[in-house]
Amino acid sequence: MHNLELAFGVNRSFSMRLATAAALLILATPGRAQEAFDPQARVTEALQAVRPIAMNRDRVDWVAVERQARELAGPAKDTIDLLPAYHLIVWSLGDNHSLILPTDGQVDEWIRRNGRDRYLPDTPRRRPSYSEYRRRPVSGRDLAMPNGRVARTVVVPAFNGDDASNAFAQSITDALRSSAEACGYVVDLRGNTGGNMFPMVTGLWPLLGDGFSFPGVSGPGLEDGRVSVEGGQLVGYAQPGAPGEAFNALSSWTADRTIANAPVAVLIDQVVGSSGEGVAIALRGREQTRFFGERTYGVASANTILTLSDGIGLAVTVAYLKDSQGRTYPDGIPPDEPVATGPGSRTDPDDAVVEAAKAWLANDSSCAV
């Protein structure tokens, strides 16, 4: 058995059972002493690591998967040669989110040896998606609405890592609260491919309101967990009555029910995925909230990252993300108002999706003239 240790805690603690909602959990395996290369032993290690935790483990024909993986591994002389076997194991899970994580150097060496970038040419590629809004920084600005009122918009981009997560969360809160005149808000998630959802959600606490909670994840052993916004912190509970564990905390916060009760437009596109979808799901259970744009990518699930003894990472899906009503979104989050990405009116500097959000906000009673 691996010595399982996660970025947010220890296996079988709440952090293993609930923090997987971040879709960026790291399972670290201590390195082993140098030993003769044994491809079949590596396949055994991978199967023993993946099978117990995979969300779809009961839907997989493990006998067939093991047979195929061992056939692929047969001629392997090193880890590079084993990449197809590892890829087969995670691809066979059928969740569209599990994947292998070789280093750039390993990918380059694979291509040099094989003349292609695919490990198994017969397996389908992931669905392509495009967004011009990827890699934006956190930002906020006021939006002039058709009726003369003002809405505040904040861009929430992808975020990976943990070291600067509290500062990232605070930057979102600061961007939200920079306007004293806003009667409504726009959360722009377009281009957010995921990473660590906890600081993203923590930063949006003014819109969620102190005490707002949602289940977070839905998977074996995760049925009773909840995530709650409390006093500028995002706190997780493994089960009712259990001690909470804070994931992220803001350095500066003040409870403000005015913002928590304001109408919110959420902008999504086809690239929003993984933890980006997790943020959308957190907002999905909020009242006075409407979604605009395109259906999200459809990997609204949580991955645990296994590091095998040869250093290869396997990202394995362990749960679906779940909103406050208990709903999961395996096929992506649909917008309430579909709007194609593109320019808007010639008289309005904003794009079509922002324009649709502004029109809805302007008609809300909170923003009525």
XYZ file of C-alpha atoms in Angstrom:
369
model
C 0.000 0.000 0.000
C 1.095 3.542 -0.663
C 1.692 5.931 2.180
C -1.050 8.363 1.147
C -0.523 12.004 1.898
C -2.481 14.898 0.411
C -1.840 18.575 -0.117
C -4.734 19.354 2.217
C -4.320 16.644 4.828
C -3.974 12.911 5.372
C -5.854 10.089 3.664
C -9.102 9.014 5.375
C -9.262 12.368 7.162
C -11.763 14.944 6.009
C -9.201 16.396 3.647
C -9.094 13.154 1.680
C -12.858 12.752 1.708
C -13.852 16.303 0.894
C -10.873 18.345 -0.255
C -10.869 16.371 -3.487
C -13.415 18.986 -4.636
C -10.467 21.227 -5.418
C -9.635 18.885 -8.292
C -6.008 19.518 -7.386
C -5.112 17.011 -4.678
C -1.633 15.534 -4.622
C -0.956 11.982 -3.487
C 2.738 11.687 -2.764
C 4.489 8.342 -2.684
C 7.944 8.105 -1.103
C 10.621 7.208 -3.628
C 11.929 3.668 -3.716
C 15.524 2.582 -3.862
C 16.949 2.112 -7.353
C 16.064 -1.364 -8.608
C 16.092 -3.304 -11.878
C 13.407 -2.132 -14.289
C 10.388 -4.458 -14.161
C 7.551 -3.255 -16.416
C 5.051 -5.790 -15.098
C 5.700 -4.702 -11.520
C 5.062 -1.099 -12.588
C 1.727 -2.092 -14.135
C 0.803 -3.903 -10.927
C 1.679 -0.811 -8.902
C -0.442 1.440 -11.121
C -3.455 -0.869 -11.037
C -3.251 -1.270 -7.265
C -3.079 2.506 -6.835
C -5.895 3.408 -9.239
C -8.510 0.715 -8.722
C -9.449 1.341 -5.054
C -10.086 5.078 -5.476
C -11.462 5.548 -9.006
C -15.016 6.869 -9.076
C -15.935 4.488 -11.914
C -14.106 1.492 -10.470
C -17.243 -0.690 -10.483
C -17.862 -0.009 -14.193
C -14.452 -1.130 -15.433
C -13.601 -4.578 -16.814
C -10.418 -4.817 -14.797
C -9.471 -8.249 -16.168
C -9.454 -6.874 -19.704
C -7.687 -3.661 -18.689
C -4.941 -5.563 -16.878
C -4.445 -7.921 -19.822
C -4.130 -5.048 -22.304
C -1.866 -3.016 -20.018
C 0.500 -5.952 -19.537
C 0.625 -6.553 -23.287
C 1.553 -2.916 -23.871
C 4.157 -3.055 -21.096
C 5.763 -6.290 -22.318
C 8.542 -4.786 -24.475
C 9.063 -1.696 -22.285
C 12.671 -0.928 -21.376
C 11.989 2.163 -19.264
C 9.279 4.537 -18.025
C 8.957 6.269 -21.409
C 8.020 2.958 -23.010
C 5.403 2.417 -20.275
C 3.412 5.575 -21.036
C 0.892 3.739 -23.275
C 0.160 1.206 -20.515
C -0.365 3.959 -17.949
C -2.540 5.888 -20.406
C -4.674 2.812 -21.057
C -5.336 2.308 -17.345
C -6.643 5.831 -16.721
C -8.407 6.119 -20.105
C -10.307 2.903 -19.338
C -11.945 4.589 -16.339
C -14.271 6.339 -18.780
C -14.726 9.524 -16.751
C -13.184 11.894 -19.369
C -11.097 13.574 -16.658
C -8.487 11.039 -15.523
C -5.132 11.359 -17.291
C -1.414 10.694 -17.004
C 0.972 13.512 -16.111
C 4.407 12.894 -17.631
C 7.009 15.646 -17.434
C 7.747 17.808 -20.476
C 11.025 15.955 -20.872
C 9.277 12.585 -20.888
C 6.792 13.792 -23.503
C 9.626 15.114 -25.680
C 11.475 11.805 -25.429
C 8.306 9.861 -26.289
C 7.830 11.981 -29.426
C 11.511 11.613 -30.376
C 11.270 7.827 -30.165
C 7.849 7.348 -31.722
C 7.301 10.310 -34.026
C 3.881 11.084 -32.575
C 2.420 12.730 -29.484
C -0.278 10.133 -28.832
C 0.343 7.108 -26.630
C -2.540 5.044 -28.051
C -3.599 6.328 -31.487
C -6.836 4.317 -31.415
C -8.227 6.040 -28.305
C -10.299 9.183 -28.967
C -8.747 12.574 -28.366
C -10.277 14.840 -25.773
C -12.913 17.151 -27.192
C -11.228 20.344 -28.415
C -12.315 23.640 -26.924
C -11.262 27.245 -27.365
C -11.614 30.446 -25.384
C -10.059 33.829 -25.983
C -10.470 34.510 -22.272
C -7.879 32.063 -20.922
C -4.952 33.230 -18.787
C -6.486 36.511 -17.663
C -5.544 37.927 -14.257
C -8.034 38.653 -11.504
C -9.613 42.000 -12.291
C -12.689 44.045 -11.520
C -14.444 46.925 -13.239
C -17.735 48.780 -13.220
C -20.228 48.131 -16.006
C -22.591 50.861 -17.138
C -26.013 49.305 -17.705
C -28.682 50.472 -20.187
C -30.740 52.111 -17.420
C -27.821 54.158 -16.095
C -27.143 51.968 -13.038
C -23.800 50.271 -12.399
C -22.914 46.591 -12.070
C -19.566 45.285 -10.856
C -17.794 42.532 -12.767
C -14.904 40.398 -11.524
C -12.799 38.000 -13.594
C -12.031 34.737 -11.755
C -9.281 32.895 -13.682
C -7.766 29.458 -13.197
C -5.444 29.103 -10.206
C -3.014 26.295 -9.436
C -1.122 25.727 -6.246
C -1.571 26.476 -2.580
C 1.233 28.759 -1.362
C -0.334 32.010 -2.606
C -3.941 30.856 -2.419
C -5.024 33.194 0.393
C -3.635 36.201 -1.462
C -5.401 35.036 -4.632
C -8.697 34.734 -2.743
C -8.241 38.195 -1.218
C -7.617 39.697 -4.657
C -11.016 38.416 -5.839
C -12.762 39.863 -2.782
C -10.991 43.197 -3.244
C -12.014 43.311 -6.913
C -15.636 42.653 -5.960
C -15.800 45.289 -3.255
C -14.086 48.141 -5.075
C -17.407 49.659 -6.142
C -19.787 51.404 -3.748
C -22.423 52.017 -6.426
C -23.001 48.509 -7.783
C -26.555 47.174 -7.635
C -25.635 43.837 -9.224
C -22.589 41.704 -10.003
C -21.063 39.723 -12.849
C -18.732 36.786 -12.142
C -16.765 36.090 -15.320
C -15.501 32.503 -15.284
C -14.869 32.283 -19.027
C -11.544 30.643 -19.807
C -11.207 29.198 -16.282
C -9.805 25.713 -16.846
C -9.606 24.864 -13.149
C -6.854 24.152 -10.649
C -7.580 24.778 -6.973
C -11.218 25.786 -6.500
C -10.968 26.621 -2.789
C -9.363 30.093 -3.102
C -11.677 30.909 -6.013
C -14.771 30.185 -3.919
C -13.292 31.838 -0.830
C -12.726 35.036 -2.789
C -16.391 35.113 -3.808
C -17.648 34.881 -0.224
C -19.259 38.388 -0.301
C -21.645 37.097 -2.981
C -22.288 33.782 -1.257
C -22.845 35.252 2.182
C -21.580 34.125 5.557
C -22.974 30.667 6.312
C -23.605 29.655 2.689
C -22.810 25.959 2.248
C -22.909 23.265 -0.419
C -22.034 19.542 -0.501
C -19.000 19.986 -2.735
C -18.492 16.405 -3.887
C -20.501 13.267 -4.586
C -18.692 9.943 -4.496
C -18.166 6.797 -2.421
C -17.552 7.785 1.200
C -18.166 11.472 0.463
C -21.940 11.617 0.897
C -22.100 13.687 4.103
C -19.344 16.245 3.517
C -20.080 19.945 3.143
C -18.165 23.142 2.423
C -19.243 26.311 4.206
C -18.325 30.008 4.037
C -17.700 31.196 7.596
C -16.131 34.441 8.767
C -14.012 34.970 5.663
C -12.912 31.337 5.579
C -13.890 28.332 3.504
C -14.430 25.491 5.970
C -14.971 21.809 5.200
C -16.928 19.309 7.285
C -16.605 15.557 6.754
C -19.990 14.944 8.354
C -22.582 16.789 10.467
C -21.192 17.668 13.877
C -17.593 16.911 12.946
C -14.874 19.522 13.495
C -14.349 21.784 10.515
C -11.127 22.308 8.599
C -10.336 25.697 7.049
C -9.031 25.557 3.494
C -8.526 29.260 2.805
C -8.897 32.464 4.815
C -9.096 36.119 3.854
C -6.846 38.645 5.560
C -9.598 41.258 5.435
C -13.346 40.732 5.408
C -16.581 42.291 6.647
C -19.952 40.566 6.466
C -22.215 42.412 4.014
C -25.693 41.036 3.389
C -26.338 43.702 0.746
C -23.845 42.056 -1.600
C -24.918 38.542 -0.605
C -28.512 39.328 -1.618
C -27.665 41.172 -4.847
C -28.414 39.685 -8.283
C -25.437 37.912 -9.865
C -24.819 37.011 -13.506
C -22.299 34.200 -14.069
C -20.504 34.044 -17.427
C -19.368 30.624 -18.680
C -17.955 29.183 -21.893
C -16.912 25.839 -23.351
C -13.451 25.969 -21.765
C -14.639 26.302 -18.154
C -13.723 22.943 -16.645
C -12.798 20.981 -13.547
C -12.410 23.403 -10.628
C -13.658 26.223 -12.839
C -16.873 24.240 -13.079
C -16.644 23.729 -9.322
C -16.854 27.484 -8.780
C -19.854 27.654 -11.107
C -21.487 24.808 -9.177
C -20.980 26.662 -5.886
C -22.786 29.650 -7.398
C -25.443 27.422 -8.957
C -27.201 27.030 -5.624
C -27.314 30.751 -4.938
C -30.607 32.660 -5.257
C -30.831 35.670 -7.588
C -28.249 34.081 -9.900
C -28.413 33.469 -13.650
C -25.882 31.883 -16.032
C -25.002 33.274 -19.467
C -22.856 31.993 -22.327
C -22.029 28.433 -23.372
C -22.243 24.993 -21.760
C -19.080 24.231 -19.793
C -16.579 21.549 -20.791
C -18.062 18.710 -18.736
C -15.372 17.559 -16.306
C -17.068 18.805 -13.154
C -15.328 16.184 -11.088
C -12.549 15.909 -8.547
C -9.170 14.324 -9.250
C -6.599 12.867 -6.893
C -3.055 12.871 -8.273
C -1.145 9.652 -7.623
C 2.642 9.763 -7.923
C 4.031 6.330 -8.770
C 7.477 5.112 -7.755
C 8.945 6.024 -11.151
C 7.711 9.605 -10.781
C 4.790 9.401 -13.219
C 1.653 11.175 -12.039
C -1.790 9.692 -12.594
C -4.723 12.072 -12.128
C -7.657 9.855 -11.144
C -11.251 11.064 -10.889
C -12.702 10.144 -7.491
C -15.969 12.119 -7.310
C -18.403 14.420 -9.072
C -18.784 17.990 -7.849
C -22.233 18.678 -6.412
C -24.271 21.866 -5.926
C -26.384 22.900 -2.932
C -29.386 21.043 -4.376
C -27.400 17.822 -4.706
C -27.147 18.022 -8.498
C -24.100 16.828 -10.451
C -23.107 17.921 -13.955
C -21.280 15.125 -15.818
C -22.186 16.696 -19.173
C -21.278 20.256 -18.256
C -23.194 23.151 -16.730
C -25.747 24.622 -19.143
C -26.340 28.384 -19.239
C -29.777 29.697 -18.302
C -29.444 32.021 -21.266
C -27.307 30.638 -24.127
C -25.240 33.355 -25.789
C -22.578 32.668 -28.403
C -19.156 34.188 -27.840
C -18.657 37.210 -30.048
C -19.008 40.968 -30.375
C -22.130 42.692 -29.179
C -23.879 45.840 -30.292
C -21.840 48.433 -32.161
C -22.950 50.988 -29.587
C -21.767 48.879 -26.628
C -18.053 48.216 -25.994
C -18.772 44.939 -24.199
C -19.092 41.535 -25.867
C -22.422 39.786 -26.467
C -22.337 37.671 -23.293
C -21.632 40.660 -21.042
C -24.367 42.617 -22.821
C -26.908 39.867 -22.104
C -25.886 39.828 -18.442
C -26.218 43.610 -18.181
C -29.686 43.528 -19.761
C -30.867 40.964 -17.195
C -29.383 42.864 -14.270
C -30.929 46.148 -15.451
C -34.377 44.536 -15.290
C -33.897 43.156 -11.786
C -35.699 45.003 -9.016
C -32.397 45.670 -7.239
C -31.161 47.642 -10.246
C -34.420 49.224 -11.369
C -34.424 52.994 -11.776
